[in-house]
Coordinates of C-alpha atoms in Angstrom, one line a residue:
X1 CA 0.0 0.0 0.0
X2 CA 1.4 3.5 -0.9
X3 CA 2.0 6.4 1.4
X4 CA -0.9 8.3 -0.3
X5 CA -3.4 5.5 0.4
X6 CA -2.2 5.4 4.0
X7 CA -2.6 9.1 4.4
X8 CA -6.1 9.0 3.3
X9 CA -6.8 6.3 5.8
X10 CA -4.9 8.4 8.5
X11 CA -6.9 11.5 7.7
X12 CA -10.2 9.5 8.0
X13 CA -9.1 8.1 11.4
X14 CA -8.3 11.7 12.5
X15 CA -11.9 12.7 11.4
X16 CA -13.3 9.8 13.4
X17 CA -14.4 8.0 10.2
X18 CA -13.5 4.4 9.3
X19 CA -10.1 4.2 8.1
X20 CA -10.5 1.2 6.0
X21 CA -7.1 0.0 7.2
X22 CA -6.2 -1.6 10.6
X23 CA -5.1 0.8 13.2
X24 CA -2.2 -1.5 13.8
X25 CA -1.0 -1.2 10.1
X26 CA -1.4 2.5 10.1
X27 CA 0.6 2.9 13.3
X28 CA 3.4 0.5 12.1
X29 CA 3.6 2.3 9.0
X30 CA 3.8 5.8 10.6
X31 CA 6.4 4.5 13.0
X32 CA 8.7 3.4 9.9
X33 CA 7.8 6.1 7.4
X34 CA 9.3 9.5 8.3
X35 CA 7.4 11.4 5.5
X36 CA 4.0 9.9 6.8
X37 CA 5.0 10.6 10.3
X38 CA 5.7 14.4 9.5
X39 CA 2.4 14.5 7.4
X40 CA 0.5 13.1 10.3
X41 CA 2.0 15.5 13.0
X42 CA 1.3 18.6 10.6
X43 CA -2.3 17.3 10.1
X44 CA -2.7 16.9 13.9
X45 CA -1.3 20.4 14.3
X46 CA -3.7 21.9 11.7
X47 CA -6.5 20.0 13.0
X48 CA -6.3 21.4 16.6
X49 CA -7.4 25.1 15.7
X50 CA -10.2 23.7 13.3
X51 CA -11.7 21.7 16.0
X52 CA -11.6 24.5 18.4
X53 CA -13.4 26.8 16.0
X54 CA -16.1 24.1 15.2
X55 CA -16.6 23.5 19.1
X56 CA -16.5 27.2 20.1
X57 CA -18.6 28.3 17.1
X58 CA -17.7 31.4 15.0
X59 CA -16.3 34.5 16.7
X60 CA -18.6 37.4 18.0
X61 CA -17.3 39.6 15.2
X62 CA -18.0 37.1 12.4
X63 CA -21.5 36.6 13.9
X64 CA -22.2 40.3 14.1
X65 CA -21.0 40.8 10.5
X66 CA -23.2 38.1 9.1
X67 CA -26.3 39.4 11.1
X68 CA -25.7 42.9 9.7
X69 CA -25.5 41.7 6.2
X70 CA -28.6 39.8 6.4
X71 CA -30.3 42.7 8.0
X72 CA -29.1 44.9 5.1
X73 CA -30.3 42.3 2.6
X74 CA -33.6 42.1 4.3
X75 CA -34.0 46.0 4.1
X76 CA -33.2 45.8 0.4
X77 CA -35.9 43.2 -0.1
X78 CA -38.5 45.2 1.9
X79 CA -37.7 48.3 -0.3
X80 CA -38.2 46.3 -3.5
X81 CA -36.5 47.9 -6.5
X82 CA -36.6 51.5 -5.0
X83 CA -33.7 50.6 -2.6
X84 CA -31.4 49.0 -5.3
X85 CA -31.9 51.4 -8.3
X86 CA -32.3 50.0 -11.9
X87 CA -28.7 48.7 -12.4
X88 CA -28.1 45.3 -11.1
X89 CA -31.6 44.7 -10.1
X90 CA -32.2 41.3 -11.8
X91 CA -32.6 40.3 -15.4
X92 CA -33.8 43.1 -17.8
X93 CA -37.5 43.1 -18.3
X94 CA -38.4 41.3 -15.0
X95 CA -39.8 42.6 -11.7
X96 CA -39.2 41.1 -8.2
X97 CA -42.0 38.4 -8.7
X98 CA -40.2 37.0 -11.7
X99 CA -43.0 38.1 -14.1
X100 CA -42.1 39.9 -17.4
X101 CA -43.1 43.4 -17.4

């Protein structure tokens, strides 16, 4: 089995998915293969911050920005074409309801 295939299995194992390769075989390969050992160490380092973000959720700044954008979009939709102007207001000849004028 090639390193690329074993790295795919290692990645699956890191994600809590079935690796498709026995753990013992993966561990034995990583112990002997410096390239895969380095790859695994880097994957584990990268995974840490990603898991922390997933567990903690998005930052307060990110959430506030999203809510502001959603409120702005909702405001544009409430005003209809008047809030957006004629440029970029959809396909030519169509109103907000999608019917041809």
